[in-house]
Coordinates of C-alpha atoms in Angstrom, one line a residue:
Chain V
X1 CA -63.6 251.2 -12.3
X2 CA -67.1 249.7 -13.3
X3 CA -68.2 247.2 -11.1
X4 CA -70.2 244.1 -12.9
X5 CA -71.4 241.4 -10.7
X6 CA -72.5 238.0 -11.7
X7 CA -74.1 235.3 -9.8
X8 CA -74.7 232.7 -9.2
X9 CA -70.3 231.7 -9.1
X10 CA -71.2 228.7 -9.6
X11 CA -73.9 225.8 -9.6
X12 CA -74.5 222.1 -10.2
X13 CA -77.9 220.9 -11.8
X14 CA -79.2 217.6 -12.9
X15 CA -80.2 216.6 -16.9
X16 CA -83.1 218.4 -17.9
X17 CA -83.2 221.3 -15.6
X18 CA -83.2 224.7 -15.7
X19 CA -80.4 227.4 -14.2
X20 CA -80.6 231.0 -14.5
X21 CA -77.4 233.2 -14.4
X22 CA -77.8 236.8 -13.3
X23 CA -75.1 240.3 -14.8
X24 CA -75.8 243.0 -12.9
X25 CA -74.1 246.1 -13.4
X26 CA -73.7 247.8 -10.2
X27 CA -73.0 251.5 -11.1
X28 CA -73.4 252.3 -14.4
X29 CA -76.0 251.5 -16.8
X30 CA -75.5 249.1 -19.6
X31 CA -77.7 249.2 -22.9
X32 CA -75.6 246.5 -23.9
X33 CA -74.1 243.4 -22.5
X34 CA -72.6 240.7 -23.7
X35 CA -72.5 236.5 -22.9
X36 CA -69.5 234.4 -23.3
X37 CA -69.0 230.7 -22.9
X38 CA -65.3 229.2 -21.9
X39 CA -63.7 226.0 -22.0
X40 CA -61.5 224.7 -20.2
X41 CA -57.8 226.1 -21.7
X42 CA -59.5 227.8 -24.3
X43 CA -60.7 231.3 -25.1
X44 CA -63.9 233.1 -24.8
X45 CA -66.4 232.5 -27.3
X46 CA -68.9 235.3 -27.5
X47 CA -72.4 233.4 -27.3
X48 CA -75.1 236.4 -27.9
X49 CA -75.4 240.6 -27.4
X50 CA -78.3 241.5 -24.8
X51 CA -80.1 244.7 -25.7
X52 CA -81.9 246.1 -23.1
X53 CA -85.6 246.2 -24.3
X54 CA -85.6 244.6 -27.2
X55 CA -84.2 240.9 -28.2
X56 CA -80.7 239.3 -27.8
X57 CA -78.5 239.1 -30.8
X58 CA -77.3 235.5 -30.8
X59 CA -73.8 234.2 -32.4
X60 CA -74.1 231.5 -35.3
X61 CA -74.4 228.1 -33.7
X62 CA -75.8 229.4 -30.7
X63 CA -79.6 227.6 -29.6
X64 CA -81.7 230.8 -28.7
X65 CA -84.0 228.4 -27.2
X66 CA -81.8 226.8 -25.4
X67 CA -79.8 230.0 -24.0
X68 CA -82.5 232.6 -23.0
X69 CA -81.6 235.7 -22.3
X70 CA -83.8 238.1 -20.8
X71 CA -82.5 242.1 -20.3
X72 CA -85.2 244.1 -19.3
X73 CA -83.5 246.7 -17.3
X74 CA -80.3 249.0 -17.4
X75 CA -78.4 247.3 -15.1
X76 CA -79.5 243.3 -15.4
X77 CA -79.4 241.0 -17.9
X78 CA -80.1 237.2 -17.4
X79 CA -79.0 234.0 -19.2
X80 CA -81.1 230.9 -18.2
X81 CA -79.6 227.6 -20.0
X82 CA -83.0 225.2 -20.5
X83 CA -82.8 221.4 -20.3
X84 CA -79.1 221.4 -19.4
X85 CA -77.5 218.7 -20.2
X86 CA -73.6 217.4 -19.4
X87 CA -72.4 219.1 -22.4
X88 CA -73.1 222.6 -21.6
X89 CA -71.0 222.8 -18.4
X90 CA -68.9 225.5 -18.8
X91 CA -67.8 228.5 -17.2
X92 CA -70.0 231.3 -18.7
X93 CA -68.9 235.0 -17.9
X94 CA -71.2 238.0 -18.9
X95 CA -69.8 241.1 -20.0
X96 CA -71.1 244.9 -19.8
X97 CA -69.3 247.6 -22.5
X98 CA -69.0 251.4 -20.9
X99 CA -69.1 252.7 -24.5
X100 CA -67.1 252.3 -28.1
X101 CA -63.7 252.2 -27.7
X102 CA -63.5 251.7 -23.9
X103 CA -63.0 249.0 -22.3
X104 CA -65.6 246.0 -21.1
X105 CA -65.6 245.1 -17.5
X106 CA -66.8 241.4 -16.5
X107 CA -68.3 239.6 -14.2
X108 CA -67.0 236.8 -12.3
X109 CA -67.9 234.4 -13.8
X110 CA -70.3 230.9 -13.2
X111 CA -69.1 227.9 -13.1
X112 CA -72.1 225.4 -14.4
X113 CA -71.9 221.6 -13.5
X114 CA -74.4 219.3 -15.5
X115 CA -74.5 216.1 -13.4
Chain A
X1 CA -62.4 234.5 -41.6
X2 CA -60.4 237.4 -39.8
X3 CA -59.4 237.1 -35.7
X4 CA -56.8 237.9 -33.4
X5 CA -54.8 235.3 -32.4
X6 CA -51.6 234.9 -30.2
X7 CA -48.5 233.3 -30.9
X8 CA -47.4 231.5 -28.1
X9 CA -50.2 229.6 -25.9
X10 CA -47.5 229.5 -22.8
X11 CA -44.6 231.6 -21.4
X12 CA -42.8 231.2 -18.6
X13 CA -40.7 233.9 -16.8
X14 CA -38.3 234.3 -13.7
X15 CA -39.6 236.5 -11.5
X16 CA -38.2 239.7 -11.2
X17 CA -37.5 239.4 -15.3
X18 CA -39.6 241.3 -17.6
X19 CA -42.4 239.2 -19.9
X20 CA -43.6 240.2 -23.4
X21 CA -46.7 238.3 -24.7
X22 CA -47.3 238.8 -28.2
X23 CA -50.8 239.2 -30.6
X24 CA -51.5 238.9 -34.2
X25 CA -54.3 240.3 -35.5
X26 CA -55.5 240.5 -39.0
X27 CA -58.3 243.2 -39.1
X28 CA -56.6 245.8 -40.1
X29 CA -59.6 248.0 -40.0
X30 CA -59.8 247.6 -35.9
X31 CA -59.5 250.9 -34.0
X32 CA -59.5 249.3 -30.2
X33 CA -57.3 246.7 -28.3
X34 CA -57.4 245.6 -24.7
X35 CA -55.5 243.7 -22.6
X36 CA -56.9 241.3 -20.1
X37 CA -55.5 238.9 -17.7
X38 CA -58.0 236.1 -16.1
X39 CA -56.9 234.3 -13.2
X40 CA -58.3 230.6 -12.7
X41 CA -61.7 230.4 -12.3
X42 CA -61.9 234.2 -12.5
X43 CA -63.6 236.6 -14.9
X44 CA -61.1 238.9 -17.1
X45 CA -59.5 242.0 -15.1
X46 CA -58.7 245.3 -17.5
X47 CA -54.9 245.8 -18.2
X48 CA -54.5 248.3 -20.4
X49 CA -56.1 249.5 -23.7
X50 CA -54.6 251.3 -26.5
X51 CA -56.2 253.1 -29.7
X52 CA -55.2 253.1 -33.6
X53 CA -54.2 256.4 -33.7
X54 CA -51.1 255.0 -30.9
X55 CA -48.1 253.0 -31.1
X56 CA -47.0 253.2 -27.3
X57 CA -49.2 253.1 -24.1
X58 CA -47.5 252.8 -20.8
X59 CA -49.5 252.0 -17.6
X60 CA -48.4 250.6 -14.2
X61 CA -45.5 248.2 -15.0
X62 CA -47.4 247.0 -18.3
X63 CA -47.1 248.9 -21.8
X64 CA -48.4 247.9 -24.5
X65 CA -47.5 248.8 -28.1
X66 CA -49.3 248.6 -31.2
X67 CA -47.4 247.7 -34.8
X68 CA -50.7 248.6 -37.3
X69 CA -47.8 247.9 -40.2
X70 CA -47.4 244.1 -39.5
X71 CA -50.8 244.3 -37.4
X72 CA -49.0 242.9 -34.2
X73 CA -50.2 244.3 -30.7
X74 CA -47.5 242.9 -27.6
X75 CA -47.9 243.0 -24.0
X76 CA -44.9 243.5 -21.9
X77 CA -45.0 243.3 -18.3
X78 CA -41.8 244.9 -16.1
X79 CA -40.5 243.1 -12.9
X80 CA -42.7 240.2 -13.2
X81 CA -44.1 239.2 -10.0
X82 CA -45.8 235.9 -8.7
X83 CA -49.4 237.6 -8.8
X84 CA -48.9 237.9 -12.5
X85 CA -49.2 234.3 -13.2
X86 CA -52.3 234.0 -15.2
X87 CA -53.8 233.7 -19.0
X88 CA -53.5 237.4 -20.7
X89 CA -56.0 237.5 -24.0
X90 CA -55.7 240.8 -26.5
X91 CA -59.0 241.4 -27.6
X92 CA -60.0 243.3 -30.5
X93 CA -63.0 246.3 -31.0
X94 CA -64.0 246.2 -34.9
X95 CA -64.9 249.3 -35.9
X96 CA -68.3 251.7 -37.0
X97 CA -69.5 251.8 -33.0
X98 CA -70.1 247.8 -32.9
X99 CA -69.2 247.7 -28.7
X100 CA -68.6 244.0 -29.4
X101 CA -65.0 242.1 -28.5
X102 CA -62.9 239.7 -30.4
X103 CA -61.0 237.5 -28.3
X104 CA -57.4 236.2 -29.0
X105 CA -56.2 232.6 -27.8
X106 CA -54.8 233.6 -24.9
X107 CA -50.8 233.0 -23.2
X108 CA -50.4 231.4 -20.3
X109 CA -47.6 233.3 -18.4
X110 CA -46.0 231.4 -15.5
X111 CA -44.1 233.1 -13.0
X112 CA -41.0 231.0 -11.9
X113 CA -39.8 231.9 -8.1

């Protein structure tokens, strides 16, 4: 199948900084991805849609500001959290459709410490 | 608001036994469902899909079937194995070409040696 790749797995920042996450789809191209948050014991909560070329569709409650996402090829889109703080670590998995009514493949996921 | 929800948020299994996990889902209009299972600290891994226009799927061990009358998808995994241990979410493609996913709960199935 459809190979996505996500990095970084996983990273610890302080208050206040910056991390990007990279989605990189490794053979096949993807238009469209797609950025979920997940809580501990919980499901995934869709956060925004990246559109290659054009802006991110973000979900109601989600801070565009805050969660920057940035997809300007086919095959990479990019989610940089700004001025993390404690509250927004969470595991944060990226998603790439191969086309309506097929199935999604993911990446592996990042797990984001705010210390 | 509509969603896909399961019914039970844990299961536990012998091994060797078979498993059914079980989905609700009140979108009626919903032409798509997948199966995934996510292992801890893992993104989700493709089961097995299954369109509207079916009420049976089979795959490798795993079949799914889809009630569109009581809008009920299930799960049901055959000689359960250790390695199937993990959280299995249904998720849900609306329909008119949106690629988007709705996710269910999710079950946590424990395999019992």
């Amino acid at each position: 199948g459809a190979v996505v790749s996500q990095h970084p797995s996983w990273v610890i920042c302080k208050s206040g900084t910056s991390v990007k996450i990279e989605c990189r789809s490794l053979d096949f191209q993807a238009t469209t991805m797609f950025w979920y948050r997940q809580f501990p014991k919980q499901s995934l909560m869709l956060m925004a849609t990246s559109n290659e070329g054009s802006k991110a569709t973000y979900e109601q409650g989600v801070e565009k500001d805050k969660f920057l996402i940035n997809h300007a090829s086919l095959t990479l889109s990019t989610l940089t959290v700004t001025s993390a703080h404690p509250e927004d670590s969470s595991f944060y998995i990226c998603s790439a459709p191969t086309g309506y009514m097929t199935e999604a493949f993911f990446g592996q996921g990042t797990r984001l410490t705010v210390v | 608001g509509e969603s896909v929800g399961l019914h039970l948020p844990t299961l536990s299994v012998q091994e060797g036994d078979n498993s059914i996990i079980n989905c609700a889902y009140s979108n009626s209009a919903s032409d798509y469902f997948i199966w995934y299972k996510q292992e801890s600290g893992k993104g989700p891994q493709f089961i097995i899909d299954i369109r509207s226009n079916m009420d049976k799927r089979q795959g490798q061990r795993v079949t799914v079937l889809l009630n569109k009358t009581v809008k009920h998808l299930s799960l049901q995994i055959a000689a359960t194995q250790p390695g199937d241990s993990a959280v299995y979410f249904c998720a849900e493609n609306p329909p008119f070409g949106n690629e988007k996913l709705t996710f269910g709960t999710g079950t946590r199935l424990t395999i019992i040696p």
